[in-house]
Amino acid sequence: MEGRSANQQCPAVHAGRCGCKNDGEALSQSALPARCMPGGVAVSTMEGRSAIQRCPRGARREVWRGLAPLPMAEADGAGGGRCQRRGLGAEAERDAESPGSDPGASGDSDMELLRSLLSRTLGLGGEKPEKVLEELTLEGVSRFLQSQRCRNVVCMVGAGISTAAGIPDFRSPGTGLYSNLQGYDLPYPEAIFEITFFKEHPEPFFALARELYPGQFKPTLCHYFMRLLQDKGLLLRCYTQNIDTLERVAGLEPERLVEAHGSFFTSHCLRPGCRRQYGLPWMRERIFSSLVPKCEQCQGLVKPDIVFFGESLPSRFFTLLQSDFQQVDLLIIMGTSLQVQPFASLVSRVPINTPRLLINKEKTGQSDPLMSLMGFGCGMDFDSDKAYRDVAWLGECDKGCLELAELLGWKKELEELVRKEHAAIDAKATQGDKGKAVGGSQDPPPPSGDGTETPPH
């Protein structure tokens, strides 16, 4: 229970999540299969404090920590935890021993967890750091990117890559989304993205959605730089916190894209017995008609498949990061504050010798080793004498991508791609306006639902 500790009985043996509940809220969720034995004890913690939760011998050990509030494009999640404004999230750090093993094995698993954390954050007891960049500059990154050692690039992106398209980020003073919600009569700014508030008062969110709705903006040069990486066979995956679908518009293949906090691309009825799915055109028509979208089948409230506070992140996110962050040769982080756990912790999941490039307005993701060991921060090191793999390019994301493209010899190709794609978007918009003037909307019909569909993964 929020604000105090309580012992809960873990209900049964099952896989996927430790599902102890308190007043209907899941206290723990695991990104990987968890085995919680009957009669096991799960411990909830006071808000904002770290604690250890132990399930019985043979189960998973999970580390709990408080999460700061961020919705949608910045409501980060790398464990199985729910997005909660004032809640707690859990990250399953390490598998423990199998059921039925020796009782003393529990201590061994504890040591293995500590060993893993030390190796990952301090480079102790594992692979030794090796400097793979010739120099810790954008030039050094460009030469590595062109070498045979770099075959798999992972991009992690946030709201900062879309500001050049006219979409506000969340936190910039004066211009950020949270600074401009006074007209929506909210109890607090984050409420507009909170699932419990949305179910009772959906009108403010849909009013805001009219201003931010996909289809009104063009992808930025940064989006098309990732498209070039894909076209050249270098992009393993793009992990985006954004819900604006501009990665899709820029031509990133669905297989290369992980929308960590969902998107407007599909919507679902919120009634558990229905869950009918609707497409982007269906939702757009209702939002721009100033209607609260209601299900055609049961008249339940229909919500875009974006992650609100109080909702779980897509399972695809957890499934792919397990393999992607073992294979990655270069991590490029763009337009994100890296202030909120656990999304920011993805940065520390890459192999110890994998270079990490930050393209952002300011340096971020830095933390001291002790905080990293406790699970907070990313431990990025740009300036110390021990820095060996992290590079920060400070400025607008588009300018950083253009400079990197120039160093790679891709500048003209990138500029031509942006020009061609933007012209195609303009032409399509013009054709659509003419079609509406003659015969109404040209949107295709929404997909049908069979009442059993679940949110997209």
C-alpha positions as a Markdown table, in Angstrom:
| # | Residue | x | y | z |
|---|---|---|---|---|
| 1 | Met | 0.0 | 0.0 | 0.0 |
| 2 | Glu | 1.3 | 3.4 | -0.9 |
| 3 | Gly | 3.2 | 5.0 | 1.9 |
| 4 | Arg | 3.6 | 1.9 | 4.1 |
| 5 | Ser | 4.8 | -1.7 | 4.0 |
| 6 | Ala | 2.6 | -4.8 | 3.8 |
| 7 | Asn | 3.1 | -8.5 | 3.5 |
| 8 | Gln | 1.2 | -10.2 | 0.6 |
| 9 | Gln | 0.8 | -13.9 | -0.1 |
| 10 | Cys | 2.0 | -14.8 | -3.6 |
| 11 | Pro | -1.0 | -16.7 | -5.1 |
| 12 | Ala | 0.4 | -19.6 | -7.2 |
| 13 | Val | 3.1 | -21.0 | -9.4 |
| 14 | His | 3.0 | -19.1 | -12.7 |
| 15 | Ala | 5.2 | -17.6 | -15.4 |
| 16 | Gly | 5.4 | -14.1 | -16.6 |
| 17 | Arg | 4.9 | -11.9 | -13.6 |
| 18 | Cys | 4.8 | -12.0 | -9.8 |
| 19 | Gly | 1.1 | -11.0 | -9.5 |
| 20 | Cys | 0.7 | -10.2 | -5.8 |
| 21 | Lys | -2.0 | -7.5 | -5.7 |
| 22 | Asn | -3.1 | -4.9 | -3.3 |
| 23 | Asp | -6.4 | -3.0 | -3.9 |
| 24 | Gly | -6.3 | -4.2 | -7.5 |
| 25 | Glu | -2.8 | -2.9 | -8.2 |
| 26 | Ala | 0.0 | -5.2 | -9.3 |
| 27 | Leu | 2.8 | -4.8 | -6.9 |
| 28 | Ser | 5.4 | -6.6 | -9.0 |
| 29 | Gln | 5.8 | -7.6 | -12.6 |
| 30 | Ser | 8.7 | -9.4 | -14.2 |
| 31 | Ala | 10.1 | -8.8 | -17.6 |
| 32 | Leu | 11.1 | -12.4 | -17.8 |
| 33 | Pro | 9.4 | -15.6 | -16.6 |
| 34 | Ala | 9.1 | -15.7 | -12.8 |
| 35 | Arg | 8.3 | -18.6 | -10.6 |
| 36 | Cys | 6.5 | -17.7 | -7.4 |
| 37 | Met | 5.7 | -20.6 | -5.1 |
| 38 | Pro | 2.4 | -21.0 | -3.2 |
| 39 | Gly | 2.6 | -19.3 | 0.1 |
| 40 | Gly | 5.5 | -17.1 | -0.9 |
| 41 | Val | 5.8 | -13.6 | 0.6 |
| 42 | Ala | 6.0 | -10.4 | -1.5 |
| 43 | Val | 6.8 | -7.2 | 0.2 |
| 44 | Ser | 5.5 | -3.8 | -1.0 |
| 45 | Thr | 7.7 | -0.8 | -0.1 |
| 46 | Met | 7.2 | 2.8 | 0.9 |
| 47 | Glu | 7.1 | 5.1 | -2.0 |
| 48 | Gly | 10.4 | 6.5 | -3.2 |
| 49 | Arg | 12.5 | 4.0 | -1.1 |
| 50 | Ser | 14.6 | 1.1 | -2.3 |
| 51 | Ala | 14.1 | -2.4 | -0.9 |
| 52 | Ile | 14.6 | -6.0 | -1.7 |
| 53 | Gln | 11.6 | -8.3 | -2.5 |
| 54 | Arg | 12.2 | -12.0 | -2.0 |
| 55 | Cys | 10.0 | -14.7 | -3.3 |
| 56 | Pro | 10.7 | -18.2 | -1.8 |
| 57 | Arg | 13.6 | -20.4 | -2.8 |
| 58 | Gly | 13.5 | -21.2 | -6.4 |
| 59 | Ala | 11.8 | -18.0 | -7.4 |
| 60 | Arg | 13.1 | -14.7 | -8.9 |
| 61 | Arg | 14.7 | -12.0 | -6.8 |
| 62 | Glu | 13.5 | -8.6 | -7.8 |
| 63 | Val | 14.9 | -5.2 | -6.9 |
| 64 | Trp | 12.3 | -2.5 | -6.3 |
| 65 | Arg | 12.8 | 1.2 | -6.7 |
| 66 | Gly | 10.6 | 4.3 | -6.9 |
| 67 | Leu | 9.9 | 5.7 | -10.3 |
| 68 | Ala | 9.6 | 9.4 | -11.1 |
| 69 | Pro | 6.4 | 10.4 | -13.0 |
| 70 | Leu | 6.5 | 10.6 | -16.8 |
| 71 | Pro | 3.8 | 9.6 | -19.3 |
| 72 | Met | 3.7 | 8.5 | -22.9 |
| 73 | Ala | 6.8 | 9.7 | -24.7 |
| 74 | Glu | 8.8 | 9.9 | -21.5 |
| 75 | Ala | 7.1 | 7.4 | -19.3 |
| 76 | Asp | 10.0 | 5.0 | -19.3 |
| 77 | Gly | 10.1 | 1.3 | -18.7 |
| 78 | Ala | 12.7 | -1.4 | -19.0 |
| 79 | Gly | 11.4 | -3.8 | -16.3 |
| 80 | Gly | 8.0 | -5.2 | -16.3 |
| 81 | Gly | 6.6 | -2.5 | -14.2 |
| 82 | Arg | 3.5 | -0.4 | -14.8 |
| 83 | Cys | 3.8 | 3.2 | -15.8 |
| 84 | Gln | 2.7 | 4.9 | -12.6 |
| 85 | Arg | 2.6 | 8.6 | -11.7 |
| 86 | Arg | 3.3 | 7.9 | -8.0 |
| 87 | Gly | 3.8 | 4.2 | -8.0 |
| 88 | Leu | 6.6 | 1.8 | -7.8 |
| 89 | Gly | 8.1 | -0.3 | -10.7 |
| 90 | Ala | 10.1 | -3.5 | -10.5 |
| 91 | Glu | 12.9 | -4.7 | -12.7 |
| 92 | Ala | 13.7 | -8.4 | -12.7 |
| 93 | Glu | 17.5 | -8.2 | -12.6 |
| 94 | Arg | 18.5 | -11.8 | -12.7 |
| 95 | Asp | 17.1 | -15.3 | -12.7 |
| 96 | Ala | 17.7 | -17.3 | -9.5 |
| 97 | Glu | 18.1 | -21.0 | -9.1 |
| 98 | Ser | 15.5 | -23.5 | -10.4 |
| 99 | Pro | 12.8 | -24.9 | -8.0 |
| 100 | Gly | 13.8 | -27.8 | -5.9 |
| 101 | Ser | 17.5 | -26.9 | -5.7 |
| 102 | Asp | 19.6 | -26.9 | -2.5 |
| 103 | Pro | 18.4 | -24.4 | 0.2 |
| 104 | Gly | 21.9 | -22.9 | 0.3 |
| 105 | Ala | 21.7 | -22.0 | -3.3 |
| 106 | Ser | 19.7 | -18.8 | -2.4 |
| 107 | Gly | 22.9 | -17.2 | -1.1 |
| 108 | Asp | 24.7 | -18.2 | -4.3 |
| 109 | Ser | 22.0 | -16.5 | -6.4 |
| 110 | Asp | 22.4 | -13.3 | -4.3 |
| 111 | Met | 26.2 | -13.3 | -4.9 |
| 112 | Glu | 25.5 | -13.9 | -8.6 |
| 113 | Leu | 23.2 | -10.8 | -8.7 |
| 114 | Leu | 25.9 | -8.7 | -7.0 |
| 115 | Arg | 28.6 | -10.0 | -9.3 |
| 116 | Ser | 26.5 | -9.1 | -12.3 |
| 117 | Leu | 25.8 | -5.6 | -11.1 |
| 118 | Leu | 29.5 | -5.0 | -10.3 |
| 119 | Ser | 30.5 | -6.3 | -13.7 |
| 120 | Arg | 27.9 | -4.2 | -15.5 |
| 121 | Thr | 28.5 | -0.9 | -13.8 |
| 122 | Leu | 32.1 | -1.0 | -12.6 |
| 123 | Gly | 33.7 | -3.5 | -14.9 |
| 124 | Leu | 34.7 | -5.8 | -12.0 |
| 125 | Gly | 34.9 | -9.5 | -12.3 |
| 126 | Gly | 33.9 | -9.5 | -16.0 |
| 127 | Glu | 35.1 | -8.4 | -19.4 |
| 128 | Lys | 37.7 | -5.6 | -19.1 |
| 129 | Pro | 36.9 | -2.3 | -20.8 |
| 130 | Glu | 38.6 | -1.8 | -24.2 |
| 131 | Lys | 38.8 | 1.5 | -26.0 |
| 132 | Val | 37.3 | 0.7 | -29.5 |
| 133 | Leu | 37.0 | 4.4 | -30.7 |
| 134 | Glu | 40.2 | 6.0 | -32.0 |
| 135 | Glu | 39.0 | 9.2 | -30.3 |
| 136 | Leu | 36.0 | 10.2 | -28.2 |
| 137 | Thr | 34.6 | 12.6 | -30.8 |
| 138 | Leu | 31.9 | 12.5 | -33.5 |
| 139 | Glu | 34.8 | 11.8 | -36.0 |
| 140 | Gly | 35.8 | 8.8 | -33.9 |
| 141 | Val | 32.3 | 7.5 | -34.0 |
| 142 | Ser | 32.0 | 8.0 | -37.7 |
| 143 | Arg | 35.2 | 6.0 | -38.4 |
| 144 | Phe | 33.9 | 3.2 | -36.1 |
| 145 | Leu | 30.5 | 3.2 | -37.9 |
| 146 | Gln | 32.3 | 2.7 | -41.2 |
| 147 | Ser | 34.5 | -0.2 | -39.9 |
| 148 | Gln | 33.8 | -3.9 | -40.1 |
| 149 | Arg | 33.4 | -4.0 | -36.3 |
| 150 | Cys | 30.1 | -2.0 | -36.5 |
| 151 | Arg | 27.3 | -4.1 | -38.0 |
| 152 | Asn | 24.4 | -3.6 | -35.5 |
| 153 | Val | 23.3 | -0.1 | -34.5 |
| 154 | Val | 20.6 | 0.5 | -31.9 |
| 155 | Cys | 19.0 | 3.9 | -31.6 |
| 156 | Met | 17.2 | 5.1 | -28.4 |
| 157 | Val | 15.2 | 8.3 | -29.1 |
| 158 | Gly | 12.9 | 10.6 | -27.2 |
| 159 | Ala | 10.7 | 13.7 | -27.7 |
| 160 | Gly | 13.8 | 15.9 | -28.7 |
| 161 | Ile | 14.0 | 14.3 | -32.2 |
| 162 | Ser | 10.5 | 15.6 | -33.0 |
| 163 | Thr | 10.6 | 19.2 | -31.8 |
| 164 | Ala | 12.0 | 20.3 | -35.2 |
| 165 | Ala | 8.7 | 19.0 | -36.6 |
| 166 | Gly | 6.7 | 21.3 | -34.4 |
| 167 | Ile | 5.8 | 18.8 | -31.7 |
| 168 | Pro | 6.6 | 20.1 | -28.2 |
| 169 | Asp | 8.6 | 18.0 | -25.8 |
| 170 | Phe | 7.4 | 17.5 | -22.2 |
| 171 | Arg | 9.8 | 19.4 | -20.0 |
| 172 | Ser | 11.3 | 22.5 | -21.7 |
| 173 | Pro | 10.4 | 25.5 | -19.6 |
| 174 | Gly | 7.8 | 27.7 | -21.3 |
| 175 | Thr | 7.5 | 25.6 | -24.4 |
| 176 | Gly | 7.2 | 22.1 | -23.0 |
| 177 | Leu | 3.8 | 20.3 | -22.9 |
| 178 | Tyr | 3.6 | 20.4 | -19.1 |
| 179 | Ser | 4.0 | 24.2 | -19.1 |
| 180 | Asn | 1.0 | 24.7 | -21.4 |
| 181 | Leu | -1.9 | 22.7 | -20.0 |
| 182 | Gln | -3.5 | 25.5 | -17.9 |
| 183 | Gly | -6.5 | 25.6 | -20.2 |
| 184 | Tyr | -7.5 | 22.0 | -19.5 |
| 185 | Asp | -8.7 | 22.4 | -15.9 |
| 186 | Leu | -6.5 | 19.5 | -14.6 |
| 187 | Pro | -5.8 | 18.8 | -10.9 |
| 188 | Tyr | -2.1 | 18.4 | -11.9 |
| 189 | Pro | -0.4 | 18.4 | -15.4 |
| 190 | Glu | 0.3 | 14.6 | -15.4 |
| 191 | Ala | -3.3 | 13.8 | -14.9 |
| 192 | Ile | -4.0 | 14.2 | -18.6 |
| 193 | Phe | -2.0 | 11.0 | -19.2 |
| 194 | Glu | -3.2 | 9.1 | -16.1 |
| 195 | Ile | -5.4 | 6.1 | -16.9 |
| 196 | Thr | -7.7 | 6.5 | -13.9 |
| 197 | Phe | -8.3 | 10.2 | -14.6 |
| 198 | Phe | -8.8 | 9.4 | -18.4 |
| 199 | Lys | -11.5 | 6.9 | -17.7 |
| 200 | Glu | -13.5 | 9.4 | -15.7 |
| 201 | His | -12.6 | 12.5 | -17.7 |
| 202 | Pro | -11.4 | 11.7 | -21.3 |
| 203 | Glu | -12.3 | 15.1 | -22.7 |
| 204 | Pro | -9.0 | 16.9 | -21.8 |
| 205 | Phe | -6.9 | 14.2 | -23.4 |
| 206 | Phe | -8.8 | 14.2 | -26.7 |
| 207 | Ala | -8.8 | 18.0 | -26.8 |
| 208 | Leu | -5.0 | 17.8 | -26.5 |
| 209 | Ala | -4.8 | 15.0 | -29.1 |
| 210 | Arg | -6.3 | 17.3 | -31.7 |
| 211 | Glu | -3.2 | 19.5 | -31.4 |
| 212 | Leu | -0.7 | 16.6 | -31.4 |
| 213 | Tyr | -2.4 | 14.1 | -33.7 |
| 214 | Pro | -0.3 | 12.2 | -36.2 |
| 215 | Gly | -0.6 | 13.2 | -39.8 |
| 216 | Gln | -0.1 | 16.9 | -39.1 |
| 217 | Phe | 3.7 | 16.7 | -38.9 |
| 218 | Lys | 6.6 | 15.6 | -41.1 |
| 219 | Pro | 9.5 | 13.5 | -39.9 |
| 220 | Thr | 12.7 | 15.4 | -39.2 |
| 221 | Leu | 16.2 | 14.9 | -40.6 |
| 222 | Cys | 16.9 | 12.9 | -37.5 |
| 223 | His | 14.2 | 10.4 | -38.4 |
| 224 | Tyr | 15.5 | 10.1 | -41.9 |
| 225 | Phe | 19.0 | 9.5 | -40.6 |
| 226 | Met | 17.7 | 6.4 | -38.9 |
| 227 | Arg | 16.0 | 5.5 | -42.2 |
| 228 | Leu | 19.5 | 5.7 | -43.9 |
| 229 | Leu | 20.9 | 3.4 | -41.2 |
| 230 | Gln | 18.1 | 1.0 | -42.0 |
| 231 | Asp | 18.6 | 1.2 | -45.8 |
| 232 | Lys | 22.3 | 0.6 | -45.4 |
| 233 | Gly | 21.7 | -2.6 | -43.3 |
| 234 | Leu | 23.1 | -1.1 | -40.1 |
| 235 | Leu | 20.0 | -0.5 | -38.0 |
| 236 | Leu | 19.2 | -3.4 | -35.7 |
| 237 | Arg | 16.4 | -1.6 | -33.8 |
| 238 | Cys | 15.0 | 1.8 | -33.0 |
| 239 | Tyr | 13.6 | 2.1 | -29.5 |
| 240 | Thr | 11.4 | 5.2 | -29.4 |
| 241 | Gln | 9.6 | 6.8 | -26.5 |
| 242 | Asn | 7.5 | 8.9 | -28.8 |
| 243 | Ile | 3.9 | 8.3 | -29.8 |
| 244 | Asp | 3.8 | 10.5 | -32.9 |
| 245 | Thr | 4.4 | 7.7 | -35.4 |
| 246 | Leu | 7.0 | 9.8 | -37.3 |
| 247 | Glu | 9.4 | 6.8 | -37.3 |
| 248 | Arg | 6.8 | 4.9 | -39.3 |
| 249 | Val | 6.1 | 7.9 | -41.6 |
| 250 | Ala | 9.9 | 8.1 | -42.3 |
| 251 | Gly | 9.9 | 4.6 | -43.5 |
| 252 | Leu | 11.3 | 2.5 | -40.6 |
| 253 | Glu | 10.1 | -1.0 | -41.0 |
| 254 | Pro | 7.8 | -2.3 | -38.2 |
| 255 | Glu | 10.3 | -5.1 | -37.5 |
| 256 | Arg | 13.0 | -2.4 | -36.9 |
| 257 | Leu | 10.8 | -0.4 | -34.6 |
| 258 | Val | 10.0 | -0.7 | -30.9 |
| 259 | Glu | 7.4 | 1.8 | -29.8 |
| 260 | Ala | 8.1 | 1.6 | -26.1 |
| 261 | His | 5.1 | 3.6 | -25.1 |
| 262 | Gly | 2.7 | 2.6 | -27.9 |
| 263 | Ser | 1.3 | 5.0 | -30.5 |
| 264 | Phe | -1.8 | 6.3 | -32.1 |
| 265 | Phe | -1.5 | 3.8 | -34.9 |
| 266 | Thr | -4.2 | 1.5 | -33.3 |
| 267 | Ser | -6.8 | 2.0 | -30.6 |
| 268 | His | -8.9 | -0.4 | -28.5 |
| 269 | Cys | -12.1 | -0.4 | -26.6 |
| 270 | Leu | -11.3 | -0.4 | -22.9 |
| 271 | Arg | -14.0 | -2.8 | -21.8 |
| 272 | Pro | -12.3 | -6.1 | -21.0 |
| 273 | Gly | -15.1 | -8.2 | -22.5 |
| 274 | Cys | -14.9 | -6.3 | -25.8 |
| 275 | Arg | -11.4 | -5.0 | -26.7 |
| 276 | Arg | -12.4 | -4.2 | -30.3 |
| 277 | Gln | -9.6 | -2.7 | -32.3 |
| 278 | Tyr | -9.9 | 0.5 | -34.4 |
| 279 | Gly | -7.5 | 2.0 | -36.9 |
| 280 | Leu | -5.9 | 5.4 | -37.2 |
| 281 | Pro | -8.5 | 6.9 | -39.7 |
| 282 | Trp | -11.4 | 5.9 | -37.4 |
| 283 | Met | -9.8 | 7.6 | -34.4 |
| 284 | Arg | -8.8 | 10.6 | -36.3 |
| 285 | Glu | -12.4 | 11.2 | -37.6 |
| 286 | Arg | -13.8 | 11.2 | -34.1 |
| 287 | Ile | -11.0 | 13.3 | -32.5 |
| 288 | Phe | -11.4 | 16.0 | -35.2 |
| 289 | Ser | -15.2 | 15.9 | -34.8 |
| 290 | Ser | -14.7 | 16.8 | -31.1 |
| 291 | Leu | -16.3 | 13.5 | -30.1 |
| 292 | Val | -15.3 | 11.2 | -27.3 |
| 293 | Pro | -14.6 | 7.9 | -29.2 |
| 294 | Lys | -17.1 | 5.2 | -28.2 |
| 295 | Cys | -17.0 | 1.6 | -29.3 |
| 296 | Glu | -19.4 | 0.8 | -32.1 |
| 297 | Gln | -19.9 | -2.7 | -30.6 |
| 298 | Cys | -20.5 | -2.0 | -26.9 |
| 299 | Gln | -20.4 | 1.9 | -26.5 |
| 300 | Gly | -17.4 | 1.5 | -24.2 |
| 301 | Leu | -14.6 | 4.2 | -24.2 |
| 302 | Val | -12.0 | 3.7 | -27.0 |
| 303 | Lys | -8.4 | 4.7 | -26.2 |
| 304 | Pro | -5.4 | 5.0 | -28.5 |
| 305 | Asp | -2.8 | 2.3 | -27.8 |
| 306 | Ile | -0.4 | 4.6 | -26.0 |
| 307 | Val | 1.0 | 3.9 | -22.5 |
| 308 | Phe | -0.7 | 5.9 | -19.8 |
| 309 | Phe | 0.3 | 6.0 | -16.1 |
| 310 | Gly | -1.1 | 2.8 | -14.6 |
| 311 | Glu | -0.6 | 0.7 | -17.7 |
| 312 | Ser | 2.0 | -1.9 | -18.6 |
| 313 | Leu | 4.4 | -1.4 | -21.4 |
| 314 | Pro | 4.2 | -3.6 | -24.6 |
| 315 | Ser | 5.6 | -7.1 | -24.2 |
| 316 | Arg | 7.5 | -6.6 | -27.5 |
| 317 | Phe | 9.7 | -4.1 | -25.7 |
| 318 | Phe | 10.8 | -6.6 | -23.1 |
| 319 | Thr | 11.1 | -9.5 | -25.5 |
| 320 | Leu | 13.4 | -7.7 | -28.0 |
| 321 | Leu | 15.7 | -5.8 | -25.6 |
| 322 | Gln | 17.0 | -9.1 | -24.2 |
| 323 | Ser | 18.7 | -10.0 | -27.5 |
| 324 | Asp | 19.2 | -6.5 | -29.0 |
| 325 | Phe | 21.3 | -5.2 | -26.2 |
| 326 | Gln | 23.6 | -8.2 | -26.4 |
| 327 | Gln | 24.2 | -7.8 | -30.1 |
| 328 | Val | 24.5 | -4.0 | -30.4 |
| 329 | Asp | 27.9 | -2.7 | -31.7 |
| 330 | Leu | 27.0 | 1.0 | -31.4 |
| 331 | Leu | 24.3 | 2.7 | -29.3 |
| 332 | Ile | 23.0 | 6.1 | -30.5 |
| 333 | Ile | 20.9 | 8.1 | -28.0 |
| 334 | Met | 19.0 | 11.1 | -29.3 |
| 335 | Gly | 16.6 | 13.7 | -27.9 |
| 336 | Thr | 16.0 | 12.2 | -24.5 |
| 337 | Ser | 16.7 | 13.4 | -21.0 |
| 338 | Leu | 17.6 | 9.9 | -19.7 |
| 339 | Gln | 16.3 | 11.1 | -16.3 |
| 340 | Val | 13.7 | 8.5 | -15.7 |
| 341 | Gln | 14.1 | 4.9 | -14.8 |
| 342 | Pro | 13.9 | 2.3 | -15.9 |
| 343 | Phe | 14.1 | 3.3 | -19.6 |
| 344 | Ala | 17.3 | 5.1 | -19.0 |
| 345 | Ser | 18.8 | 1.9 | -17.6 |
| 346 | Leu | 18.7 | 0.4 | -21.1 |
| 347 | Val | 21.9 | 2.5 | -21.8 |
| 348 | Ser | 23.8 | 0.3 | -19.2 |
| 349 | Arg | 22.6 | -3.0 | -20.8 |
| 350 | Val | 25.0 | -2.8 | -23.7 |
| 351 | Pro | 28.2 | -4.8 | -23.7 |
| 352 | Ile | 31.0 | -3.1 | -21.7 |
| 353 | Asn | 33.0 | -2.3 | -24.9 |
| 354 | Thr | 30.1 | -0.9 | -26.9 |
| 355 | Pro | 30.5 | 2.8 | -27.8 |
| 356 | Arg | 27.6 | 5.1 | -26.9 |
| 357 | Leu | 26.9 | 8.4 | -28.7 |
| 358 | Leu | 24.6 | 11.0 | -27.2 |
| 359 | Ile | 23.1 | 13.6 | -29.5 |
| 360 | Asn | 21.2 | 16.0 | -27.3 |
| 361 | Lys | 20.9 | 19.6 | -26.2 |
| 362 | Glu | 22.8 | 18.8 | -23.0 |
| 363 | Lys | 24.8 | 16.1 | -21.4 |
| 364 | Thr | 22.7 | 13.5 | -19.6 |
| 365 | Gly | 22.8 | 10.0 | -18.3 |
| 366 | Gln | 25.8 | 10.6 | -16.1 |
| 367 | Ser | 25.9 | 9.2 | -12.6 |
| 368 | Asp | 28.4 | 8.1 | -10.1 |
| 369 | Pro | 29.2 | 4.3 | -9.9 |
| 370 | Leu | 27.5 | 3.9 | -6.5 |
| 371 | Met | 24.2 | 5.2 | -7.9 |
| 372 | Ser | 24.5 | 3.0 | -10.9 |
| 373 | Leu | 25.2 | 0.0 | -8.7 |
| 374 | Met | 21.9 | 0.7 | -6.8 |
| 375 | Gly | 20.1 | 0.7 | -10.2 |
| 376 | Phe | 19.8 | 4.5 | -10.7 |
| 377 | Gly | 21.3 | 6.3 | -13.6 |
| 378 | Cys | 23.2 | 5.0 | -16.6 |
| 379 | Gly | 26.8 | 5.6 | -15.6 |
| 380 | Met | 27.7 | 7.4 | -18.9 |
| 381 | Asp | 31.1 | 9.0 | -18.6 |
| 382 | Phe | 32.1 | 11.8 | -21.1 |
| 383 | Asp | 34.7 | 13.7 | -19.2 |
| 384 | Ser | 36.7 | 11.8 | -16.6 |
| 385 | Asp | 40.1 | 10.3 | -17.1 |
| 386 | Lys | 38.5 | 6.9 | -17.2 |
| 387 | Ala | 36.2 | 7.8 | -20.1 |
| 388 | Tyr | 36.7 | 5.3 | -22.9 |
| 389 | Arg | 33.5 | 4.8 | -25.0 |
| 390 | Asp | 31.0 | 7.6 | -24.4 |
| 391 | Val | 30.7 | 10.6 | -26.8 |
| 392 | Ala | 28.4 | 13.6 | -26.4 |
| 393 | Trp | 27.5 | 15.9 | -29.3 |
| 394 | Leu | 25.6 | 18.9 | -27.9 |
| 395 | Gly | 23.0 | 20.8 | -29.9 |
| 396 | Glu | 19.9 | 20.2 | -32.0 |
| 397 | Cys | 19.4 | 16.6 | -33.0 |
| 398 | Asp | 18.9 | 17.4 | -36.7 |
| 399 | Lys | 22.2 | 19.3 | -36.7 |
| 400 | Gly | 24.0 | 16.5 | -35.0 |
| 401 | Cys | 22.7 | 13.9 | -37.4 |
| 402 | Leu | 23.6 | 16.1 | -40.4 |
| 403 | Glu | 27.2 | 16.6 | -39.1 |
| 404 | Leu | 27.5 | 12.8 | -38.6 |
| 405 | Ala | 26.1 | 12.1 | -42.0 |
| 406 | Glu | 28.7 | 14.5 | -43.5 |
| 407 | Leu | 31.5 | 12.7 | -41.8 |
| 408 | Leu | 30.2 | 9.4 | -43.1 |
| 409 | Gly | 29.9 | 10.8 | -46.7 |
| 410 | Trp | 26.1 | 10.6 | -46.5 |
| 411 | Lys | 25.1 | 14.2 | -46.4 |
| 412 | Lys | 23.9 | 14.7 | -49.9 |
| 413 | Glu | 22.1 | 11.3 | -49.8 |
| 414 | Leu | 20.4 | 12.3 | -46.5 |
| 415 | Glu | 19.3 | 15.8 | -47.7 |
| 416 | Glu | 17.9 | 14.3 | -51.0 |
| 417 | Leu | 16.0 | 11.7 | -49.0 |
| 418 | Val | 14.4 | 14.3 | -46.8 |
| 419 | Arg | 13.5 | 16.5 | -49.8 |
| 420 | Lys | 12.0 | 13.6 | -51.8 |
| 421 | Glu | 10.0 | 12.2 | -48.8 |
| 422 | His | 8.7 | 15.6 | -47.7 |
| 423 | Ala | 7.6 | 16.3 | -51.3 |
| 424 | Ala | 5.7 | 13.0 | -51.4 |
| 425 | Ile | 4.0 | 13.8 | -48.1 |
| 426 | Asp | 2.9 | 17.3 | -49.4 |
| 427 | Ala | 1.6 | 15.7 | -52.6 |
| 428 | Lys | -0.4 | 13.1 | -50.7 |
| 429 | Ala | -1.9 | 15.8 | -48.5 |
| 430 | Thr | -2.9 | 18.0 | -51.5 |
| 431 | Gln | -4.5 | 15.0 | -53.1 |
| 432 | Gly | -6.4 | 14.1 | -49.9 |
| 433 | Asp | -7.7 | 17.7 | -49.6 |
| 434 | Lys | -9.0 | 17.6 | -53.2 |
| 435 | Gly | -10.6 | 14.2 | -52.6 |
| 436 | Lys | -12.4 | 15.5 | -49.5 |
| 437 | Ala | -13.6 | 18.6 | -51.4 |
| 438 | Val | -15.2 | 16.4 | -54.1 |
| 439 | Gly | -16.5 | 13.3 | -52.2 |
| 440 | Gly | -15.7 | 13.5 | -48.6 |
| 441 | Ser | -13.0 | 11.6 | -46.6 |
| 442 | Gln | -10.8 | 9.1 | -48.5 |
| 443 | Asp | -9.8 | 7.2 | -45.4 |
| 444 | Pro | -10.2 | 3.4 | -45.6 |
| 445 | Pro | -12.6 | 1.7 | -43.3 |
| 446 | Pro | -11.3 | 0.8 | -39.9 |
| 447 | Pro | -10.3 | -2.8 | -39.2 |
| 448 | Ser | -13.0 | -5.0 | -37.8 |
| 449 | Gly | -12.7 | -6.5 | -34.3 |
| 450 | Asp | -13.9 | -9.9 | -33.1 |
| 451 | Gly | -14.2 | -8.9 | -29.4 |
| 452 | Thr | -11.1 | -10.9 | -28.4 |
| 453 | Glu | -8.2 | -8.8 | -29.7 |
| 454 | Thr | -5.5 | -7.6 | -27.3 |
| 455 | Pro | -3.2 | -4.6 | -27.5 |
| 456 | Pro | -0.5 | -4.8 | -30.2 |
| 457 | His | 2.9 | -6.1 | -29.3 |
